Short mmCIF file of C-alpha atoms in Angstrom, two decimals:
data_model
loop_
_atom_site.label_atom_id
_atom_site.label_comp_id
_atom_site.label_asym_id
_atom_site.label_seq_id
_atom_site.Cartn_x
_atom_site.Cartn_y
_atom_site.Cartn_z
CA UNK A 279 -24.00 2.22 -9.36
CA UNK A 280 -21.49 -0.63 -8.99
CA UNK A 281 -19.64 1.22 -6.22
CA UNK A 282 -22.85 1.89 -4.29
CA UNK A 283 -23.89 -1.75 -4.64
CA UNK A 284 -20.48 -2.89 -3.41
CA UNK A 285 -20.63 -0.57 -0.39
CA UNK A 286 -24.09 -1.87 0.56
CA UNK A 287 -23.45 -5.59 0.07
CA UNK A 288 -19.81 -6.23 1.00
CA UNK A 289 -19.14 -8.24 4.20
CA UNK A 290 -18.72 -6.07 7.29
CA UNK A 291 -17.41 -6.82 10.77
CA UNK A 292 -18.43 -5.01 13.95
CA UNK A 293 -16.98 -4.65 17.47
CA UNK A 294 -13.63 -6.08 16.44
CA UNK A 295 -10.47 -6.62 18.48
CA UNK A 296 -7.25 -7.33 16.60
CA UNK A 297 -3.79 -8.40 17.71
CA UNK A 298 -0.64 -9.22 15.76
CA UNK A 299 1.94 -11.57 17.27
CA UNK A 300 5.44 -12.40 16.05
CA UNK A 301 8.19 -14.92 16.61
CA UNK A 302 11.21 -14.09 18.72
CA UNK A 303 13.45 -11.54 17.05
CA UNK A 304 10.60 -9.45 15.71
CA UNK A 305 8.10 -7.20 17.43
CA UNK A 306 5.27 -4.94 16.36
CA UNK A 307 6.33 -1.34 15.90
CA UNK A 308 3.15 0.46 14.81
CA UNK A 309 -0.37 -0.26 13.63
CA UNK A 310 -1.19 2.12 10.77
CA UNK A 311 -4.91 2.66 10.31
CA UNK A 312 -7.00 5.72 11.17
CA UNK A 313 -4.22 6.61 13.61
CA UNK A 314 -0.75 5.34 14.37
CA UNK A 315 -0.83 3.05 17.43
CA UNK A 316 2.56 2.06 18.84
CA UNK A 317 3.66 -1.20 20.38
CA UNK A 318 2.42 -4.73 20.87
CA UNK A 319 -1.19 -4.32 21.97
CA UNK A 320 -4.82 -5.20 21.29
CA UNK A 321 -6.36 -2.85 18.75
CA UNK A 322 -10.04 -1.96 18.87
CA UNK A 323 -11.66 -2.17 15.43
CA UNK A 324 -15.19 -0.71 15.68
CA UNK A 325 -15.92 -1.68 12.08
CA UNK A 326 -14.07 -3.13 9.13
CA UNK A 327 -15.29 -4.16 5.68
CA UNK A 328 -13.98 -6.61 3.11
CA UNK A 329 -12.17 -3.86 1.18
CA UNK A 330 -10.37 -2.32 4.15
CA UNK A 331 -6.81 -3.07 5.26
CA UNK A 332 -4.64 -2.31 8.28
CA UNK A 333 -0.91 -1.67 7.93
CA UNK A 334 1.54 -3.03 10.49
CA UNK A 335 5.27 -2.29 10.74
CA UNK A 336 7.77 -4.45 12.62
CA UNK A 337 11.10 -4.00 14.35
CA UNK A 338 14.01 -6.44 14.26
CA UNK A 339 15.11 -6.35 17.90
CA UNK A 340 16.89 -9.69 18.45
CA UNK A 341 19.07 -12.15 16.58
CA UNK A 342 17.33 -14.26 13.94
CA UNK A 343 19.15 -17.27 12.52
CA UNK A 344 19.86 -17.02 8.81
CA UNK A 345 17.55 -19.35 6.88
CA UNK A 346 15.06 -19.74 9.75
CA UNK A 347 11.33 -19.11 9.42
CA UNK A 348 10.05 -16.40 11.76
CA UNK A 349 6.26 -16.21 11.81
CA UNK A 350 3.72 -13.41 11.93
CA UNK A 351 0.18 -14.09 13.11
CA UNK A 352 -2.84 -11.80 13.02
CA UNK A 353 -6.05 -12.61 14.93
CA UNK A 354 -9.27 -10.61 14.55
CA UNK A 355 -12.30 -11.20 16.77
CA UNK A 356 -15.44 -9.57 15.34
CA UNK A 357 -19.22 -9.74 15.06
CA UNK A 358 -20.93 -10.37 11.74
CA UNK A 359 -24.01 -8.55 10.45
CA UNK A 360 -26.05 -11.57 11.63
CA UNK A 361 -24.83 -11.26 15.22
CA UNK A 362 -22.36 -14.17 15.10
CA UNK A 363 -19.13 -13.77 17.02
CA UNK A 364 -16.22 -15.05 14.92
CA UNK A 365 -12.44 -15.09 15.02
CA UNK A 366 -10.22 -15.08 11.95
CA UNK A 367 -6.56 -16.05 12.27
CA UNK A 368 -3.95 -15.55 9.55
CA UNK A 369 -0.42 -16.90 9.96
CA UNK A 370 2.49 -16.28 7.61
CA UNK A 371 5.95 -17.87 7.74
CA UNK A 372 8.81 -15.69 6.51
CA UNK A 373 12.35 -16.55 5.41
CA UNK A 374 15.19 -14.85 7.28
CA UNK A 375 18.28 -13.88 5.31
CA UNK A 376 21.42 -11.87 5.92
CA UNK A 377 21.97 -11.35 2.19
CA UNK A 378 21.16 -7.82 1.07
CA UNK A 379 20.93 -8.80 -2.65
CA UNK A 380 18.33 -11.43 -1.71
CA UNK A 381 16.42 -8.89 0.37
CA UNK A 382 16.21 -6.42 -2.51
CA UNK A 383 15.46 -9.18 -5.04
CA UNK A 384 12.32 -10.20 -3.14
CA UNK A 385 11.20 -6.74 -2.03
CA UNK A 386 7.48 -6.04 -2.41
CA UNK A 387 7.04 -2.67 -4.12
CA UNK A 388 3.28 -2.49 -3.51
CA UNK A 389 3.65 -3.15 0.23
CA UNK A 390 6.49 -0.62 0.51
CA UNK A 391 4.48 2.09 -1.24
CA UNK A 392 1.40 1.33 0.84
CA UNK A 393 3.32 1.79 4.09
CA UNK A 394 5.01 4.98 2.81
CA UNK A 395 1.59 6.36 1.84
CA UNK A 396 0.02 5.48 5.20
CA UNK A 397 2.89 7.00 7.17
CA UNK A 398 2.69 10.19 5.13
CA UNK A 399 -1.09 10.40 5.58
CA UNK A 400 -0.89 9.91 9.34
CA UNK A 401 1.89 12.51 9.65
CA UNK A 402 -0.14 15.32 8.05
CA UNK A 403 -1.43 16.44 11.46
CA UNK A 404 2.05 17.15 12.80
CA UNK A 405 4.10 18.14 9.75
CA UNK A 406 3.82 20.35 6.68
CA UNK A 407 3.07 18.99 3.21
CA UNK A 408 6.43 20.24 1.98
CA UNK A 409 8.31 18.25 4.62
CA UNK A 410 6.26 15.14 3.88
CA UNK A 411 7.02 15.37 0.16
CA UNK A 412 10.71 15.79 0.93
CA UNK A 413 10.59 12.83 3.32
CA UNK A 414 9.05 10.57 0.65
CA UNK A 415 11.80 11.46 -1.84
CA UNK A 416 14.51 11.13 0.83
CA UNK A 417 13.30 7.64 1.77
CA UNK A 418 13.43 6.57 -1.87
CA UNK A 419 16.98 7.94 -2.18
CA UNK A 420 18.06 6.17 1.02
CA UNK A 421 16.70 2.80 -0.13
CA UNK A 422 18.40 3.00 -3.53
CA UNK A 423 21.65 4.40 -2.11
CA UNK A 424 21.83 1.50 0.34
CA UNK A 425 21.31 -0.93 -2.54
CA UNK A 426 24.17 0.63 -4.48
CA UNK A 427 26.43 0.57 -1.41
CA UNK A 428 25.74 -3.04 -0.42
CA UNK A 429 24.93 -4.73 -3.73
CA UNK A 430 26.51 -2.76 -6.57
CA UNK A 431 29.55 -1.02 -5.10
CA UNK A 432 31.82 -2.14 -7.99
CA UNK A 433 29.80 -0.36 -10.69
CA UNK A 434 30.70 3.01 -12.20
CA UNK A 435 29.74 6.00 -10.10
CA UNK A 436 27.89 7.61 -13.01
CA UNK A 437 25.83 4.52 -13.80
CA UNK A 438 22.26 4.31 -12.54
CA UNK A 439 21.76 0.97 -10.80
CA UNK A 440 18.30 -0.05 -9.61
CA UNK A 441 17.12 -3.34 -8.09
CA UNK A 442 14.77 -5.20 -10.41
CA UNK A 443 11.96 -5.41 -7.84
CA UNK A 444 12.18 -1.68 -7.05
CA UNK A 445 13.02 -0.21 -10.45
CA UNK A 446 9.73 1.74 -10.44
CA UNK A 447 10.22 3.09 -6.89
CA UNK A 448 11.49 6.54 -8.04
CA UNK A 449 8.49 6.92 -10.36
CA UNK A 450 6.00 5.98 -7.64
CA UNK A 451 7.73 8.06 -4.96
CA UNK A 452 7.57 11.15 -7.19
CA UNK A 453 3.96 10.37 -8.08
CA UNK A 454 3.12 10.11 -4.37
CA UNK A 455 4.18 13.74 -3.94
CA UNK A 456 1.80 14.81 -6.73
CA UNK A 457 -1.45 13.05 -5.83
CA UNK A 458 -4.15 14.93 -3.95
CA UNK A 459 -2.89 13.47 -0.69
CA UNK A 460 0.34 15.53 -0.68
CA UNK A 461 0.15 17.77 -3.76
CA UNK A 462 1.26 21.36 -3.34
CA UNK A 463 -0.93 24.30 -4.29
CA UNK A 464 -4.51 25.32 -3.65
CA UNK A 465 -6.19 23.28 -6.41
CA UNK A 466 -6.92 20.49 -3.91
CA UNK A 467 -9.85 21.52 -1.72
CA UNK A 468 -9.87 20.69 1.98
CA UNK A 469 -12.69 18.15 1.62
CA UNK A 470 -10.88 16.45 -1.29
CA UNK A 471 -7.67 16.15 0.70
CA UNK A 472 -9.58 14.79 3.68
CA UNK A 473 -11.19 12.15 1.41
CA UNK A 474 -7.74 11.16 0.11
CA UNK A 475 -6.40 10.90 3.67
CA UNK A 476 -9.30 8.70 4.74
CA UNK A 477 -8.88 6.46 1.69
CA UNK A 478 -5.12 6.14 2.14
CA UNK A 479 -5.48 4.99 5.75
CA UNK A 480 -7.65 1.97 4.84
CA UNK A 481 -6.44 1.03 1.38
CA UNK A 482 -4.98 -2.38 0.57
CA UNK A 483 -1.86 -3.07 -1.47
CA UNK A 484 -3.84 -4.02 -4.56
CA UNK A 485 -5.44 -0.57 -4.68
CA UNK A 486 -2.65 1.74 -3.51
CA UNK A 487 -0.66 1.37 -6.74
CA UNK A 488 -3.52 2.79 -8.80
CA UNK A 489 -4.12 5.45 -6.16
CA UNK A 490 -0.55 6.70 -6.39
CA UNK A 491 -0.01 6.21 -10.14
CA UNK A 492 -3.20 5.93 -12.24
CA UNK A 493 -3.52 3.12 -14.78
CA UNK A 494 -4.23 3.79 -18.44
CA UNK A 495 -6.67 1.40 -20.15
CA UNK A 496 -6.81 1.06 -23.90
CA UNK A 497 -10.44 0.96 -25.03
CA UNK A 498 -9.66 -0.05 -28.59
CA UNK A 499 -10.24 -3.70 -27.69
CA UNK A 500 -13.87 -2.96 -26.85
CA UNK A 501 -15.72 -2.82 -30.15
CA UNK A 502 -18.82 -0.72 -30.50
CA UNK A 503 -20.80 -3.72 -31.68
CA UNK A 504 -19.63 -5.86 -28.78
CA UNK A 505 -20.36 -3.15 -26.23
CA UNK A 506 -23.82 -2.60 -27.65
CA UNK A 507 -24.65 -6.30 -27.75
CA UNK A 508 -23.47 -7.13 -24.25
CA UNK A 509 -25.09 -5.98 -21.04
CA UNK A 510 -21.73 -4.49 -20.05
CA UNK A 511 -18.40 -4.18 -21.88
CA UNK A 512 -15.67 -6.70 -21.01
CA UNK A 513 -13.55 -5.47 -18.12
CA UNK A 514 -10.84 -4.93 -17.29
CA UNK A 515 -9.70 -3.60 -20.68
CA UNK A 516 -6.15 -3.96 -21.93
CA UNK A 517 -3.59 -2.02 -19.90
CA UNK A 518 -1.47 0.54 -21.75
CA UNK A 519 1.80 2.19 -20.71
CA UNK A 520 1.03 5.46 -18.94
CA UNK A 521 3.31 7.69 -21.02
CA UNK A 522 2.71 10.32 -23.66
CA UNK A 523 4.70 8.34 -26.22
CA UNK A 524 2.55 5.24 -25.68
CA UNK A 525 -0.77 7.08 -25.85
CA UNK A 526 -2.83 5.90 -28.85
CA UNK A 527 -2.88 8.50 -31.67
CA UNK A 528 -6.49 7.55 -32.40
CA UNK A 529 -9.25 5.91 -30.44
CA UNK A 530 -10.12 6.20 -26.78
CA UNK A 531 -8.36 5.44 -23.53
CA UNK A 532 -9.52 5.46 -19.93
CA UNK A 533 -7.46 6.76 -17.01
CA UNK A 534 -8.23 4.99 -13.72
CA UNK A 535 -7.29 6.04 -10.20
CA UNK A 536 -7.47 9.10 -7.99
CA UNK A 537 -6.40 12.58 -9.06
#
């Protein structure tokens, strides 16, 4: 009921045109939405709602001074449900650095996984699922191998070294190969996989983590008396570690996310 209400009442934009601009030294590589659109261009957005997101990748094609602040700006011209023509402009200033340890220290795991998921979803029409699963694992290995080479070369060869910001990347990369989007086998029906592909191409960073690796909620904090007295139980419940060892021996738990 809550999902239907959200779908019917959330803000929606029609007849949109979007463009992303960058400072010198950066340029737009691809727009990742329902399809992969290359280059610096205006993108037609027939409709977009408040829960949708568009992924954009960039190329570093010119010298950027260390410590400078290159900027990225996104402008979306759209029509509201009331017929008003509006433009929304978002500008973000970045910090340029030549330090690889600093780059890995401030890496955004959710954004990285979101882009990996979108690229895999958009490549399903021209590649096999097996190759896409292998590509996801290979990208994870490349990222972590580069960190070891540039940031932890003096450590023992048998010691596992992971950057703090990306210490869960192997877990999420493996989980990405097992969700309905890329999972092997015939247990995922064609319509289910199509629904996963459509969801992955419009999902924001706040939702993609739970899509790739479901969250486990402990329901012990919701008492029966409290749930019965209130119109609805308090949400969100307490998060629990999603492992067999951490699963409560008694009581109830809820698993959120896609299968």
